[in-house]
Short mmCIF file of C-alpha atoms and ligand atoms in Angstrom, two decimals:
data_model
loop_
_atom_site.label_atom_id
_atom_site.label_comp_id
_atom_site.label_asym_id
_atom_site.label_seq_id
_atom_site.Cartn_x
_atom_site.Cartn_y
_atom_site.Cartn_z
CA UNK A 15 0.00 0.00 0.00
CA UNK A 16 1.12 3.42 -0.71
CA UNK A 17 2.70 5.34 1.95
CA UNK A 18 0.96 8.73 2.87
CA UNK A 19 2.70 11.10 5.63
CA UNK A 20 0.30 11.47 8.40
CA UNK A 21 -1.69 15.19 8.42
CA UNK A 22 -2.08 16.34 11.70
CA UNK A 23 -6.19 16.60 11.89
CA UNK A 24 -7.21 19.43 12.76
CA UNK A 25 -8.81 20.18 16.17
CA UNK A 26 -12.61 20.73 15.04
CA UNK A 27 -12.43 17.14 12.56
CA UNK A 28 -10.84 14.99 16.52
CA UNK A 29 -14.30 14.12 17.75
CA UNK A 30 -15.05 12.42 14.50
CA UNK A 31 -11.84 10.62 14.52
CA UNK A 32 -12.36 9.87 18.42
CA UNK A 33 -15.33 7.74 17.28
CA UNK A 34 -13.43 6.39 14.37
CA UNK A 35 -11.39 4.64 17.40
CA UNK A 36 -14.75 3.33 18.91
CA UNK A 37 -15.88 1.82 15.20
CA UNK A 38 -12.11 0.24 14.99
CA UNK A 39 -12.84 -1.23 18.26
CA UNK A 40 -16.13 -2.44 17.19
CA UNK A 41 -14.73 -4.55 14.49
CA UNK A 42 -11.95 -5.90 16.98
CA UNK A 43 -14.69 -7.17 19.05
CA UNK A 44 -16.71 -8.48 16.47
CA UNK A 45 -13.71 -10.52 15.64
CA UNK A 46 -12.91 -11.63 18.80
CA UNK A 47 -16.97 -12.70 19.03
CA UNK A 48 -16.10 -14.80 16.27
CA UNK A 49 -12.66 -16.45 17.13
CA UNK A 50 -14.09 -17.24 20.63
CA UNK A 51 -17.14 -18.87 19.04
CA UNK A 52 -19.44 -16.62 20.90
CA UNK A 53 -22.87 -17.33 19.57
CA UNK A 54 -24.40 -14.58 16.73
CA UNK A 55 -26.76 -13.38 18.50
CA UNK A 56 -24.54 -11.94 21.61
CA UNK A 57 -22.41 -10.27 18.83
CA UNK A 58 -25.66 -9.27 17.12
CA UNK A 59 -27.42 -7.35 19.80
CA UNK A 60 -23.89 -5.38 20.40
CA UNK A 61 -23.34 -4.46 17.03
CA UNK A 62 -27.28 -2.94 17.05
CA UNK A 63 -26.86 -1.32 20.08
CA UNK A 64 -23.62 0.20 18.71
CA UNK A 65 -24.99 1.56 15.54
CA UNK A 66 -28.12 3.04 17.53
CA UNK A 67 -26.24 4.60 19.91
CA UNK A 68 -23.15 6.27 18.35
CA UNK A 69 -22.56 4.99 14.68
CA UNK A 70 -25.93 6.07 13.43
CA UNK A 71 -25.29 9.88 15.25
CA UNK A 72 -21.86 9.43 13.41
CA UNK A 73 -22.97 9.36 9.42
CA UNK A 74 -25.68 12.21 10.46
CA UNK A 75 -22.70 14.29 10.79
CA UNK A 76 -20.79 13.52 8.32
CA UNK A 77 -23.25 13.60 6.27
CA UNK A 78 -24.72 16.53 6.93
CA UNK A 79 -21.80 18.77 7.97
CA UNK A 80 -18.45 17.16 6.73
CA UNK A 81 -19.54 15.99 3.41
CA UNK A 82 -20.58 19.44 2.24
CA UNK A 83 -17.74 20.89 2.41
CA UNK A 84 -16.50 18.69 -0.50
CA UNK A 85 -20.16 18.49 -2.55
CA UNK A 86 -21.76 15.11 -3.04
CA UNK A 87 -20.81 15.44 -6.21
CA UNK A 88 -17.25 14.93 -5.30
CA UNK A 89 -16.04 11.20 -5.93
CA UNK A 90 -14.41 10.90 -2.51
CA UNK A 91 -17.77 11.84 -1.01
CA UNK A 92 -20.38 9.38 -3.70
CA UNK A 93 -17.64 6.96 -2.49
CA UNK A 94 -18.61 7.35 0.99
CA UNK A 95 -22.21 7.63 0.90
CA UNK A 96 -21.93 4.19 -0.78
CA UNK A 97 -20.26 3.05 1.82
CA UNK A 98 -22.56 4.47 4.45
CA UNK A 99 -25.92 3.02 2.57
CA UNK A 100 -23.86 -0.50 2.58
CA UNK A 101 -22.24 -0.58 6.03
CA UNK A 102 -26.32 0.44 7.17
CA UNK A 103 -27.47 -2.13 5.24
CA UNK A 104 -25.35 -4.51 6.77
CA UNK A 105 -26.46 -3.61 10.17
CA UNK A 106 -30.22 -4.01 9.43
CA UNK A 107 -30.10 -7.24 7.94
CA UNK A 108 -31.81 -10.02 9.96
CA UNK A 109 -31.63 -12.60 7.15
CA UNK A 110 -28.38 -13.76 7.94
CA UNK A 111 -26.47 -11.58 10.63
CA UNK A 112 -23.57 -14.25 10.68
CA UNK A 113 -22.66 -13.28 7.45
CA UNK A 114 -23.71 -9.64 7.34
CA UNK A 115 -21.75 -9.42 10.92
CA UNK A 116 -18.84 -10.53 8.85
CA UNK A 117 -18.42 -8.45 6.08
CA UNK A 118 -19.44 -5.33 8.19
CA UNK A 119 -16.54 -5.65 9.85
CA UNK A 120 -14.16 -5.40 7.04
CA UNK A 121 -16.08 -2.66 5.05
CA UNK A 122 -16.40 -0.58 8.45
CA UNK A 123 -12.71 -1.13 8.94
CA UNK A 124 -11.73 0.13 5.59
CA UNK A 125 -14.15 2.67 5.25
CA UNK A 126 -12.89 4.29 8.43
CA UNK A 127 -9.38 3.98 6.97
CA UNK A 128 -10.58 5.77 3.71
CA UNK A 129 -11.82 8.74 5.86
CA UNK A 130 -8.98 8.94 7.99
CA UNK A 131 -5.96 8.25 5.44
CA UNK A 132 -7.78 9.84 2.25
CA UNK A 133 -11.10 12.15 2.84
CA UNK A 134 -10.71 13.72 5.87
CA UNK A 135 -7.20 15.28 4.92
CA UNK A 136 -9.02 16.39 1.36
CA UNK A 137 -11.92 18.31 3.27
CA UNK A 138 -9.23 19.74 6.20
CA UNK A 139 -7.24 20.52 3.22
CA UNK A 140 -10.48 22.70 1.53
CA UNK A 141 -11.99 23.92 4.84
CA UNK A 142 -12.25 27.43 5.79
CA UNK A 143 -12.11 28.37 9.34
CA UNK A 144 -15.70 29.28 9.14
CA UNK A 145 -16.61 25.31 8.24
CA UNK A 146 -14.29 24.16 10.81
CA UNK A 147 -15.52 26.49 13.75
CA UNK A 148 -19.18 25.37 12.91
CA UNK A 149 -18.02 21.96 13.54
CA UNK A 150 -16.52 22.93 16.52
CA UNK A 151 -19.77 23.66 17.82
CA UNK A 152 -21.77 20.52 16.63
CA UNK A 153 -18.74 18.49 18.07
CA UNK A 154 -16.90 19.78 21.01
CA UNK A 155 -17.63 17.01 23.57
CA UNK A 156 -16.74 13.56 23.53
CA UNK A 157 -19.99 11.83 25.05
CA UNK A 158 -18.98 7.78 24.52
CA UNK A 159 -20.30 5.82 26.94
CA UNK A 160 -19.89 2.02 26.14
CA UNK A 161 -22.29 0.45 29.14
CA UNK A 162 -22.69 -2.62 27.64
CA UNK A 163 -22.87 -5.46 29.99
CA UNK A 164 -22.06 -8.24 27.94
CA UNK A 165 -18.59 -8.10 26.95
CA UNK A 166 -18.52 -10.84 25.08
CA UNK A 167 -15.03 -10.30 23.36
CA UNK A 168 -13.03 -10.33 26.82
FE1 FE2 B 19 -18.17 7.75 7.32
FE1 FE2 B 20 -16.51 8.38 9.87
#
């Protein structure tokens, strides 16, 4: 893979890339879930509760505030969208979780990569300090709280 020198992101994009961290974690734990045989369902109910409760909050933003700054006509950005309608996708589907729970793990993974390595630098790159300092308002605290009792993946 091609080497790119880390950007430093800039202070108002860190809250988005704070829950990047959580979503990495996610798909840890959904592949410990799997390696210790923990049944679907446990793995399931986490994953739902995650995308509820912080991934769901996560595209909104993006979506509505990051994004922009680009256009949706901007490749980078169709590119994500798709990947936000397929990683949701994933998350809804009750047909067969074992194998949606699978390859939402490697799309989220990459698709947080893509934002972090490639997008994110393009839109801190294009961002006036008005765009940033709205997000600074829409993002300044970090409010993860992972309660969940079943830690399945310990
Ligand atoms: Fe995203
Ligand atoms: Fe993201």
């Amino acid at each position: 893979m091609e080497k790119r020198k880390p950007i430093k992101r800039h202070k108002s994009i860190q809250p988005l890339s704070r829950d990047h961290h959580h979503g990495l974690l996610l798909c840890w734990k959904i592949r410990q879930g799997f390696q210790k045989n923990v049944a679907t369902e446990r793995i399931k109910s986490y994953a739902d509760w995650f995308w509820k409760d912080h991934l769901a909050g996560h595209f909104t933003v993006e979506e509505s505030l990051l994004f922009p700054i680009l256009g949706n006509e901007h490749e980078l950005v169709k590119k994500a969208l798709a990947e936000h309608r397929r990683i949701k996708r994933l998350f809804k589907d009750k047909e067969n979780p074992l194998k949606s729970l699978n390859i939402l793990e490697e799309k989220l993974e990459s698709h947080i990569r893509f934002e972090e390595r490639i997008l994110f630098n393009e839109i801190q790159t294009i961002a006036n300090e008005e765009q940033l300092r709205s997000l600074d308002q829409h993002l300044n605290q970090d409010t993860y709280t992972d309660k969940w009792e079943d830690k399945f993946w310990e």
